Coordinates of N, CA and C in Angstrom, one line a residue:
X704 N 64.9 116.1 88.7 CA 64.2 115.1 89.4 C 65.2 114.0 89.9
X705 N 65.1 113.4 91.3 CA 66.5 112.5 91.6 C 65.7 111.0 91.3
X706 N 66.2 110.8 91.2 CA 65.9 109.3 90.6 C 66.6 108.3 91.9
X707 N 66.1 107.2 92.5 CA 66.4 106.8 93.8 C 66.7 105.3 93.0
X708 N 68.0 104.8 93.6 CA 68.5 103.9 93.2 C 69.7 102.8 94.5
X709 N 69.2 101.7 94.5 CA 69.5 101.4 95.9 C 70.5 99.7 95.0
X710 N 71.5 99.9 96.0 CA 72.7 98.9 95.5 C 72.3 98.0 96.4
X711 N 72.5 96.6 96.3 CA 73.0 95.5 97.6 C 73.9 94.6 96.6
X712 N 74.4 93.9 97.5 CA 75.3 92.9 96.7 C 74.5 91.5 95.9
X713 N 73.1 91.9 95.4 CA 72.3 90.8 94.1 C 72.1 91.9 93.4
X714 N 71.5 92.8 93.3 CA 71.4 93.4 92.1 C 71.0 95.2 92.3
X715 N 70.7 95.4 91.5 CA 70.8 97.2 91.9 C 69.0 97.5 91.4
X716 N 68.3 98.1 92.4 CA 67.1 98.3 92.1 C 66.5 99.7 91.9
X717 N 65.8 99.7 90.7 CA 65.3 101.4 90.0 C 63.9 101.9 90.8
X718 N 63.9 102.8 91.3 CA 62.7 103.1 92.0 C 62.1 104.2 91.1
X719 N 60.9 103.9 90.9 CA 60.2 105.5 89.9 C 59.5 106.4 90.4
X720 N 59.6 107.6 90.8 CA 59.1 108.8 91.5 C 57.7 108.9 90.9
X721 N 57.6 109.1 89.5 CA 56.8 109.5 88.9 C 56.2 108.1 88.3
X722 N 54.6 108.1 87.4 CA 54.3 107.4 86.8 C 52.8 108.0 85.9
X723 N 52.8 107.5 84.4 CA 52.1 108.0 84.0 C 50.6 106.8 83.2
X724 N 49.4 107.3 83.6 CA 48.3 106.2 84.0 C 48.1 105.7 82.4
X725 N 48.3 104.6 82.0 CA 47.8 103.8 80.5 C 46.2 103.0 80.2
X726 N 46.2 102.5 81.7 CA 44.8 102.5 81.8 C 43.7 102.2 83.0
X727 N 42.6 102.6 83.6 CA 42.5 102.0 84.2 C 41.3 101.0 84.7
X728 N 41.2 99.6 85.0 CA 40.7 98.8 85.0 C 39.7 98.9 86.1
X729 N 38.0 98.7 86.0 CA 37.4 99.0 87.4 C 37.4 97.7 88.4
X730 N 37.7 96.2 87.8 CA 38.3 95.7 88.8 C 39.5 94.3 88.5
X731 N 40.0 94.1 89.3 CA 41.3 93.4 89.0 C 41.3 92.2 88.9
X732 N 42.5 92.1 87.4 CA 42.0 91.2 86.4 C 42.7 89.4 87.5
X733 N 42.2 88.6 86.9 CA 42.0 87.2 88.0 C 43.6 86.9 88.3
X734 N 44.7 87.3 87.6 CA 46.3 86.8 87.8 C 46.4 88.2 89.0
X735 N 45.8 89.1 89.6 CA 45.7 89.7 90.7 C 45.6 89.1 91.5
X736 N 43.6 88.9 91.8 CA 42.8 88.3 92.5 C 43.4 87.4 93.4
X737 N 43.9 86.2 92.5 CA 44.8 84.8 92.8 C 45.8 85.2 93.6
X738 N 46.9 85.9 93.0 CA 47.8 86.5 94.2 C 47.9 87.4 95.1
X739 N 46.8 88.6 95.4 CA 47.0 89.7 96.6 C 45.4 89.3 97.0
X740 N 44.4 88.6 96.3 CA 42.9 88.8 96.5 C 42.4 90.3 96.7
X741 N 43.0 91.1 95.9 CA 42.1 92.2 95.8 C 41.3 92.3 94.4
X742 N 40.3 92.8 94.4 CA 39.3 92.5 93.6 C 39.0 94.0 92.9
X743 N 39.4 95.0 93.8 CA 38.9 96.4 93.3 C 39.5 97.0 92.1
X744 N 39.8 98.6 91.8 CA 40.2 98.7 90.7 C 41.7 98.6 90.8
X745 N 42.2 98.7 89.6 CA 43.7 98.8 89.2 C 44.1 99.5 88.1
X746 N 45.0 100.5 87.9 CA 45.5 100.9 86.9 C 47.0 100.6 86.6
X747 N 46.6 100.7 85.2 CA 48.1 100.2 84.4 C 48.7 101.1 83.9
X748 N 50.4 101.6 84.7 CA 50.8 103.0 84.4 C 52.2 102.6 83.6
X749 N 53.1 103.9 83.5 CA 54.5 103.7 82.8 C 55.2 104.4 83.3
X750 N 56.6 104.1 84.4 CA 57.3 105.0 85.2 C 57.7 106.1 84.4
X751 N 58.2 107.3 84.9 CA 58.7 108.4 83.8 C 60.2 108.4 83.7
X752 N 61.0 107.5 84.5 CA 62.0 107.3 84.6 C 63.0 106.8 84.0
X753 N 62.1 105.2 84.2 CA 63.2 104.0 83.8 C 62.1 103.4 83.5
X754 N 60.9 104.0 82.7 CA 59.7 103.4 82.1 C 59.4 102.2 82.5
X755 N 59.1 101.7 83.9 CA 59.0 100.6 84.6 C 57.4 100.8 84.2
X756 N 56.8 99.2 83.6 CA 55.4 99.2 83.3 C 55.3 98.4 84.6
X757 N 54.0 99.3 84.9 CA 53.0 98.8 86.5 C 51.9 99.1 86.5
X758 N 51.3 98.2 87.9 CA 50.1 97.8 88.4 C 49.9 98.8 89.7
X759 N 49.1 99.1 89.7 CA 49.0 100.3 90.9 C 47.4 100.3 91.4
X760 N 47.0 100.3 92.7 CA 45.8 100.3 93.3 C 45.7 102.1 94.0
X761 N 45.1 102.5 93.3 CA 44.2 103.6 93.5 C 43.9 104.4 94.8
X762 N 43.9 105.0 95.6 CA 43.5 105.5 96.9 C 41.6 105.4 96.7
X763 N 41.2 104.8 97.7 CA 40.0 104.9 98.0 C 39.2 106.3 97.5
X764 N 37.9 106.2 96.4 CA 37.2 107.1 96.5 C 38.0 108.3 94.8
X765 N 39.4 107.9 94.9 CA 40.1 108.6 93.7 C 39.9 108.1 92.4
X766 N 39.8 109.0 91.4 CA 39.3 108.9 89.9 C 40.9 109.0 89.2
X767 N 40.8 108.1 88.6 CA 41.9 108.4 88.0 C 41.8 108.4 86.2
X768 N 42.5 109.3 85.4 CA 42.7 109.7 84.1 C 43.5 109.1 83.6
X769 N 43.1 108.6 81.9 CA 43.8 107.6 81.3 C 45.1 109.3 80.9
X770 N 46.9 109.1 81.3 CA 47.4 109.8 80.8 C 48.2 110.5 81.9
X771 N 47.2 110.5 83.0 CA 47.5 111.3 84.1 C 48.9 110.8 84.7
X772 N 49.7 112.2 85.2 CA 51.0 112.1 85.9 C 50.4 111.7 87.6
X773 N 51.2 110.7 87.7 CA 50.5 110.1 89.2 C 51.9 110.2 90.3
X774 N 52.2 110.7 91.6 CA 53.4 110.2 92.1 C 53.1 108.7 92.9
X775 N 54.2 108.1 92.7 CA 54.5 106.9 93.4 C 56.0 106.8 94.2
X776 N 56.3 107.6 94.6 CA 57.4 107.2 95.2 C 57.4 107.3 96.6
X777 N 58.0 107.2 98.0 CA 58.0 107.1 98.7 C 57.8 108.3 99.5
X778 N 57.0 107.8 100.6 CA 55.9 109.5 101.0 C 54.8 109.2 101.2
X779 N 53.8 110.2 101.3 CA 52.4 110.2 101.3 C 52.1 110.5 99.5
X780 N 51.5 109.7 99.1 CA 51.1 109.8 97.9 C 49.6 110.1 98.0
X781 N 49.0 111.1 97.3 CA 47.5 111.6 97.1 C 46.6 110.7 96.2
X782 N 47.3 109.5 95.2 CA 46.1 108.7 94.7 C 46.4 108.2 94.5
X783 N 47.9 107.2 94.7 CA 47.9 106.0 94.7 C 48.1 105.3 96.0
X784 N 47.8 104.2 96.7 CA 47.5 103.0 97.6 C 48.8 102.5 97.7
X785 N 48.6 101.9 96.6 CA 49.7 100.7 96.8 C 50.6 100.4 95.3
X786 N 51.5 99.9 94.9 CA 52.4 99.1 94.0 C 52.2 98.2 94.1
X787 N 51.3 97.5 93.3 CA 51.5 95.7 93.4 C 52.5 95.5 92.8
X788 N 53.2 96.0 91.4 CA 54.7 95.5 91.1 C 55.2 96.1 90.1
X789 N 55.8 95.1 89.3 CA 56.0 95.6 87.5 C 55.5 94.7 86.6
X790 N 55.1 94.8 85.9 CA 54.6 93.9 85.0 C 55.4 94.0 83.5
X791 N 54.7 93.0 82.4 CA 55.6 93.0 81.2 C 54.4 93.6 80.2
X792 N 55.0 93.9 78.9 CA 54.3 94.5 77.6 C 53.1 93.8 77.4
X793 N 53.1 92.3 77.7 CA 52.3 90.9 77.5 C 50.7 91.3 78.7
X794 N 51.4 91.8 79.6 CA 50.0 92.2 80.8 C 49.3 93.2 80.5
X795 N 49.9 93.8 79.5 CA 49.1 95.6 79.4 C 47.6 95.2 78.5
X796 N 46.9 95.9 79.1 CA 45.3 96.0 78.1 C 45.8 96.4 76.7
X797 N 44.8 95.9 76.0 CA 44.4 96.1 74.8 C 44.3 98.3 74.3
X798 N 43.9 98.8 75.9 CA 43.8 100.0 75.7 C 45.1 101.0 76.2
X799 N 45.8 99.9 77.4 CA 47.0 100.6 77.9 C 48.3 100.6 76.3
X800 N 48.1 99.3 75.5 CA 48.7 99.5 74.6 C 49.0 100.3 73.6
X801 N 47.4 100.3 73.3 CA 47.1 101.7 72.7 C 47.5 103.4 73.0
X802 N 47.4 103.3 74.4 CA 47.9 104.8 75.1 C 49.9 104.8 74.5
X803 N 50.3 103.8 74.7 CA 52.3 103.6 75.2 C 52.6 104.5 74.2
X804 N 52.4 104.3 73.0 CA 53.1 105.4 72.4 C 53.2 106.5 72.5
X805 N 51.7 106.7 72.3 CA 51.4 108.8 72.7 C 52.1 108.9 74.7
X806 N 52.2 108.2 75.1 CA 52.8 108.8 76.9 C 54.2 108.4 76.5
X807 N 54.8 107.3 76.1 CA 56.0 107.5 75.8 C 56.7 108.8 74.8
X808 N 56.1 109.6 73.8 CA 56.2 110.4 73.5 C 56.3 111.7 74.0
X809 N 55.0 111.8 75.0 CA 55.4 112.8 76.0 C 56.3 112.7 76.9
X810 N 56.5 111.6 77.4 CA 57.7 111.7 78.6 C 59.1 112.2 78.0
X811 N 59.4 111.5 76.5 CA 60.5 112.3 76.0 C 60.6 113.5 75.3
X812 N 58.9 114.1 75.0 CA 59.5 115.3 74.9 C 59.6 116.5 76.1
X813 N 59.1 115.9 77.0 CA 59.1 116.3 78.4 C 60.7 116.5 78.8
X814 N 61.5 115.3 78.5 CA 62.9 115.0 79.4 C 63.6 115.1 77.8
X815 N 63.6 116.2 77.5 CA 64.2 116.3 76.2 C 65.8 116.3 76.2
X816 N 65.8 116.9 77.3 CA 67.8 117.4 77.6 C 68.2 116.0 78.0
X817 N 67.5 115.2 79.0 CA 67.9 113.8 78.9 C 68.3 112.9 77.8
X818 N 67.7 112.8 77.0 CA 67.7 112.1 75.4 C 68.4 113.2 74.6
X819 N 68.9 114.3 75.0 CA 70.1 114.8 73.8 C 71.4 114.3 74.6
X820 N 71.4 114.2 75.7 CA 72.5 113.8 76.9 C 72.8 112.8 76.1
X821 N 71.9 112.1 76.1 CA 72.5 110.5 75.9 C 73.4 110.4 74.3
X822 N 72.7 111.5 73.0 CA 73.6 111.3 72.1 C 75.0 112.2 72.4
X823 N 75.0 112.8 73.2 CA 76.3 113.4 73.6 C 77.5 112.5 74.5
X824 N 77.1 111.5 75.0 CA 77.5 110.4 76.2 C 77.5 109.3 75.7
X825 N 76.7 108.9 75.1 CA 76.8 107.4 74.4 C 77.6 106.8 74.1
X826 N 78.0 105.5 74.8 CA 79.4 104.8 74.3 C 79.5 103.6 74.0
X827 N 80.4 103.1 73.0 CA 80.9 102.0 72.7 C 80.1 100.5 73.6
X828 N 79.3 99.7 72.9 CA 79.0 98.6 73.7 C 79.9 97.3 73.3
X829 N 80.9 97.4 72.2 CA 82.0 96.6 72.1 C 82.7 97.1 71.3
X830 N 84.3 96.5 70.9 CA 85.1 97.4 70.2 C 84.2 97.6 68.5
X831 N 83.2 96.7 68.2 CA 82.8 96.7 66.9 C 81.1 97.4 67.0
X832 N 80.6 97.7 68.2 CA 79.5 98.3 68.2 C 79.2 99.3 69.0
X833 N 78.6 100.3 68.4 CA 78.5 101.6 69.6 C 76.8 101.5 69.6
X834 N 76.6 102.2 70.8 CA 75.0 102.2 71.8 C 74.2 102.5 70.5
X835 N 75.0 104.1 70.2 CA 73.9 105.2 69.4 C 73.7 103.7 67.9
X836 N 73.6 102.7 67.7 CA 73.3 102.2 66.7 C 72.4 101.4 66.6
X837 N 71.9 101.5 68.2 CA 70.8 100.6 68.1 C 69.6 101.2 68.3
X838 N 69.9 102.4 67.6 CA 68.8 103.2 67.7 C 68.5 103.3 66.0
X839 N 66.9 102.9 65.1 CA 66.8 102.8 64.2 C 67.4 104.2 63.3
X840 N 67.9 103.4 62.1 CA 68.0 104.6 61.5 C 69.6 104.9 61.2
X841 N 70.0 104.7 62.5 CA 71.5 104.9 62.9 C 72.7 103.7 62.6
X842 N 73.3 103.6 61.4 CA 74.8 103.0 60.6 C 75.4 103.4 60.8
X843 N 77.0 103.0 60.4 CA 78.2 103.4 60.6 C 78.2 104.4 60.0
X844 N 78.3 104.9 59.3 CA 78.2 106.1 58.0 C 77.7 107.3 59.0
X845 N 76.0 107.2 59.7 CA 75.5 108.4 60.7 C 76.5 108.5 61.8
X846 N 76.9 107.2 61.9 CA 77.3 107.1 63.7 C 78.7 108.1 63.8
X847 N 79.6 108.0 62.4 CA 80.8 108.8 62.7 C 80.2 110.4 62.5
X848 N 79.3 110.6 61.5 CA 78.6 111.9 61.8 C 78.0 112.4 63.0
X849 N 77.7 111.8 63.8 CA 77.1 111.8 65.0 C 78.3 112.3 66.7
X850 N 79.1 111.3 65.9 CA 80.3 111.4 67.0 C 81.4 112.6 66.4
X851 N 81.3 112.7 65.5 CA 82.3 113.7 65.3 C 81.5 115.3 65.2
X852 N 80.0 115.5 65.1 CA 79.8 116.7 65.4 C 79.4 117.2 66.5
X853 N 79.7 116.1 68.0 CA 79.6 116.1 69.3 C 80.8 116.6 69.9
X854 N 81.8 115.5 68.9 CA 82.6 116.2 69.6 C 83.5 117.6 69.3
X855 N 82.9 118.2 67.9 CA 82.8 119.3 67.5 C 82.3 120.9 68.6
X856 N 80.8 120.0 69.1 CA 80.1 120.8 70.0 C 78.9 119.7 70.1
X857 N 79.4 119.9 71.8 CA 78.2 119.0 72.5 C 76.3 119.5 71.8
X858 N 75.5 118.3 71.4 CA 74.3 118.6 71.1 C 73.5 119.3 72.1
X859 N 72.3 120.0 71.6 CA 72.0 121.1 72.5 C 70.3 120.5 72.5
X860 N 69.8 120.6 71.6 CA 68.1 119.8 71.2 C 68.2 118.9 70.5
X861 N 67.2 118.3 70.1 CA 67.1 117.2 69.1 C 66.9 118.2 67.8
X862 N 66.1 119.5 67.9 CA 66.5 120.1 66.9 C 67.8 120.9 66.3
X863 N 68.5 120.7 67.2 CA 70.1 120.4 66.9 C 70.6 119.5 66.2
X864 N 70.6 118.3 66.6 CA 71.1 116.9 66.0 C 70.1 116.8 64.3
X865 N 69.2 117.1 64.4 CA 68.9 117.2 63.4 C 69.6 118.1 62.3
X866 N 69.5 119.4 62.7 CA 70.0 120.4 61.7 C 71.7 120.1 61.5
X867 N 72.2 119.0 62.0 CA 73.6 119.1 62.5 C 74.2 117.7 61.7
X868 N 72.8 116.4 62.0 CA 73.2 115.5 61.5 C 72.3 115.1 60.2
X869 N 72.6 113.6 59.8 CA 71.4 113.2 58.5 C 70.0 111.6 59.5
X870 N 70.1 112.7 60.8 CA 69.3 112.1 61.3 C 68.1 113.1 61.5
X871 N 67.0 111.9 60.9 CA 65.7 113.0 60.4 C 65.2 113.2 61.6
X872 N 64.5 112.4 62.3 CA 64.1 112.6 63.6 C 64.3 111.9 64.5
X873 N 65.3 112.6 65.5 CA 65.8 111.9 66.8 C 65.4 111.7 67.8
X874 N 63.7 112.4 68.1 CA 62.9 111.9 69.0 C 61.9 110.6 68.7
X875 N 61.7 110.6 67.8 CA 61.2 109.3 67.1 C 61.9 108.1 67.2
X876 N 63.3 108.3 66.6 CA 64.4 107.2 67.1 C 64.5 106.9 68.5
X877 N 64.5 107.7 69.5 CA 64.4 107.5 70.6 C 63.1 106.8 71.3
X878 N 61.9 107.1 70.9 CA 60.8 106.8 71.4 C 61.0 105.3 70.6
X879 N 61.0 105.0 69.6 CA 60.8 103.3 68.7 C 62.0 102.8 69.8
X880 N 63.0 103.0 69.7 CA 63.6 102.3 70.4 C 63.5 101.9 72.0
X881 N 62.5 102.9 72.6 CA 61.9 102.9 73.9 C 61.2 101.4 74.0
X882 N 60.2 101.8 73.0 CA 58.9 100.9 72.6 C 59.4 99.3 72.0
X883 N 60.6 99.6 71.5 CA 61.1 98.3 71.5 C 61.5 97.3 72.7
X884 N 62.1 98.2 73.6 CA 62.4 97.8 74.9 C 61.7 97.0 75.3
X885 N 60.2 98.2 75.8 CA 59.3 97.7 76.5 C 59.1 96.2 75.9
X886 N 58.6 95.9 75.1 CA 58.6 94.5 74.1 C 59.5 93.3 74.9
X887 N 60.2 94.1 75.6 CA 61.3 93.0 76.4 C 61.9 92.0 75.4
X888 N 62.5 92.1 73.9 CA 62.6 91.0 73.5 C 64.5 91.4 72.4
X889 N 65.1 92.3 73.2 CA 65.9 93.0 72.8 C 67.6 92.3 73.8
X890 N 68.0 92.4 73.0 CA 69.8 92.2 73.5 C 70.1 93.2 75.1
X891 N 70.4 94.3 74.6 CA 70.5 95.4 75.1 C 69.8 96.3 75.5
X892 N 69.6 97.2 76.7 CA 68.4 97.7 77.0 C 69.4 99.2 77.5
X893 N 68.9 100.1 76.8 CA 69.7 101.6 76.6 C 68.8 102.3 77.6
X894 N 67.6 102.4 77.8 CA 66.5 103.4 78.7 C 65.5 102.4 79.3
X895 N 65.3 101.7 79.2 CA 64.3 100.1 80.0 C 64.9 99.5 80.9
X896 N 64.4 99.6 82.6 CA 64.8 98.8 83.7 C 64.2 97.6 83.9
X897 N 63.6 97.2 82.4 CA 62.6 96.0 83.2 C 63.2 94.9 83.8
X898 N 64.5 94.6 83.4 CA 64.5 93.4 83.9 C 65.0 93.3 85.7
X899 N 65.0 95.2 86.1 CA 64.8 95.0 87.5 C 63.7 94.9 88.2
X900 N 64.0 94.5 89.4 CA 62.9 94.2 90.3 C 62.3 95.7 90.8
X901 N 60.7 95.4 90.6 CA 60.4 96.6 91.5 C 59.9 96.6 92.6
X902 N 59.9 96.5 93.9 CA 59.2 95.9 94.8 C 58.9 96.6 96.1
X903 N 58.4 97.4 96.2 CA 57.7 97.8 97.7 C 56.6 98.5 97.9

């Protein structure tokens, strides 16, 4: 999947191909209304990318599934309208909350080679802190097991890293720490673009 990513000289912005539906509202809640005056429905989705949480307007006449893989990227899209934007953890329903886990879970076990990539790549975020430790679970003690049976032989699954390391479950670690992101209330952001702009 190419992931579309566009430079200028302020800041570098994440575009999401894909997005998956958390929930959808039959009509738009008043911090909409106020700013685009549309009143109809809206769904509240979760990029599959760079997990960009959004507001999305519906194509006329289309039903949409709390769960459902939706495209949004640039093109003719079959049921979504429009991007109103990105939103934060704080805007999501009561029920899109409730979905984040279980779709965050499938997106990574969907993009599973992605999330073993990353323990095979993972690097140092200062001379005294490395990435892979901000993932729960993961001390100094795992981290040199981690790095030294990579670089042994690059990880292949999470059921690799497991059988390999004293890390019990590495897609779990990966998903909490997703879910933490989203939260927006973290130092460091390892898989979360929220704090770029999404706009078109």
């Amino acid at each position: 999947m190419q992931r579309r990513i566009r430079r200028d000289s302020f800041r570098t912005q994440y575009y999401e191909e894909y997005a998956y539906i958390l929930d959808v509202l039959p009509f738009a809640p008043p911090r909409i209304v106020s700013r685009t005056r549309w009143q109809g429905p809206v769904a509240q989705a979760i990029g599959e990318d760079y997990f960009t949480l959004l507001e999305l307007i519906p194509r006329p006449g289309v039903s949409l599934e709390v769960g459902e893989r939706v495209f949004i990227g640039k093109g003719k899209r079959d049921k979504i309208s429009k991007i109103l934007g990105r939103i934060s953890y704080e805007d999501l329903t009561a029920n899109a909350k409730d979905e984040l886990r279980r779709i965050v879970e499938l997106i990574v076990e969907k993009h599973e080679d992605r999330f073993v990539r990353f323990f095979n790549e993972a690097r140092p975020i200062t001379t005294r802190f490395h990435s892979l430790e901000l993932l729960k679970g993961v001390g100094k003690k795992l981290l040199w097991d981690i790095l030294k049976e990579r670089e042994r032989k690059p990880f292949e699954s999470f059921e690799d890293i497991k059988s390999r390391t004293r890390l019990s479950d590495p897609k779990k670690a990966i998903v909490e720490r997703i879910l933490e992101e989203l939260m927006g209330n973290e130092k460091y952001y390892l898989f979360v673009k929220w704090r770029r702009l999404f706009n078109r």
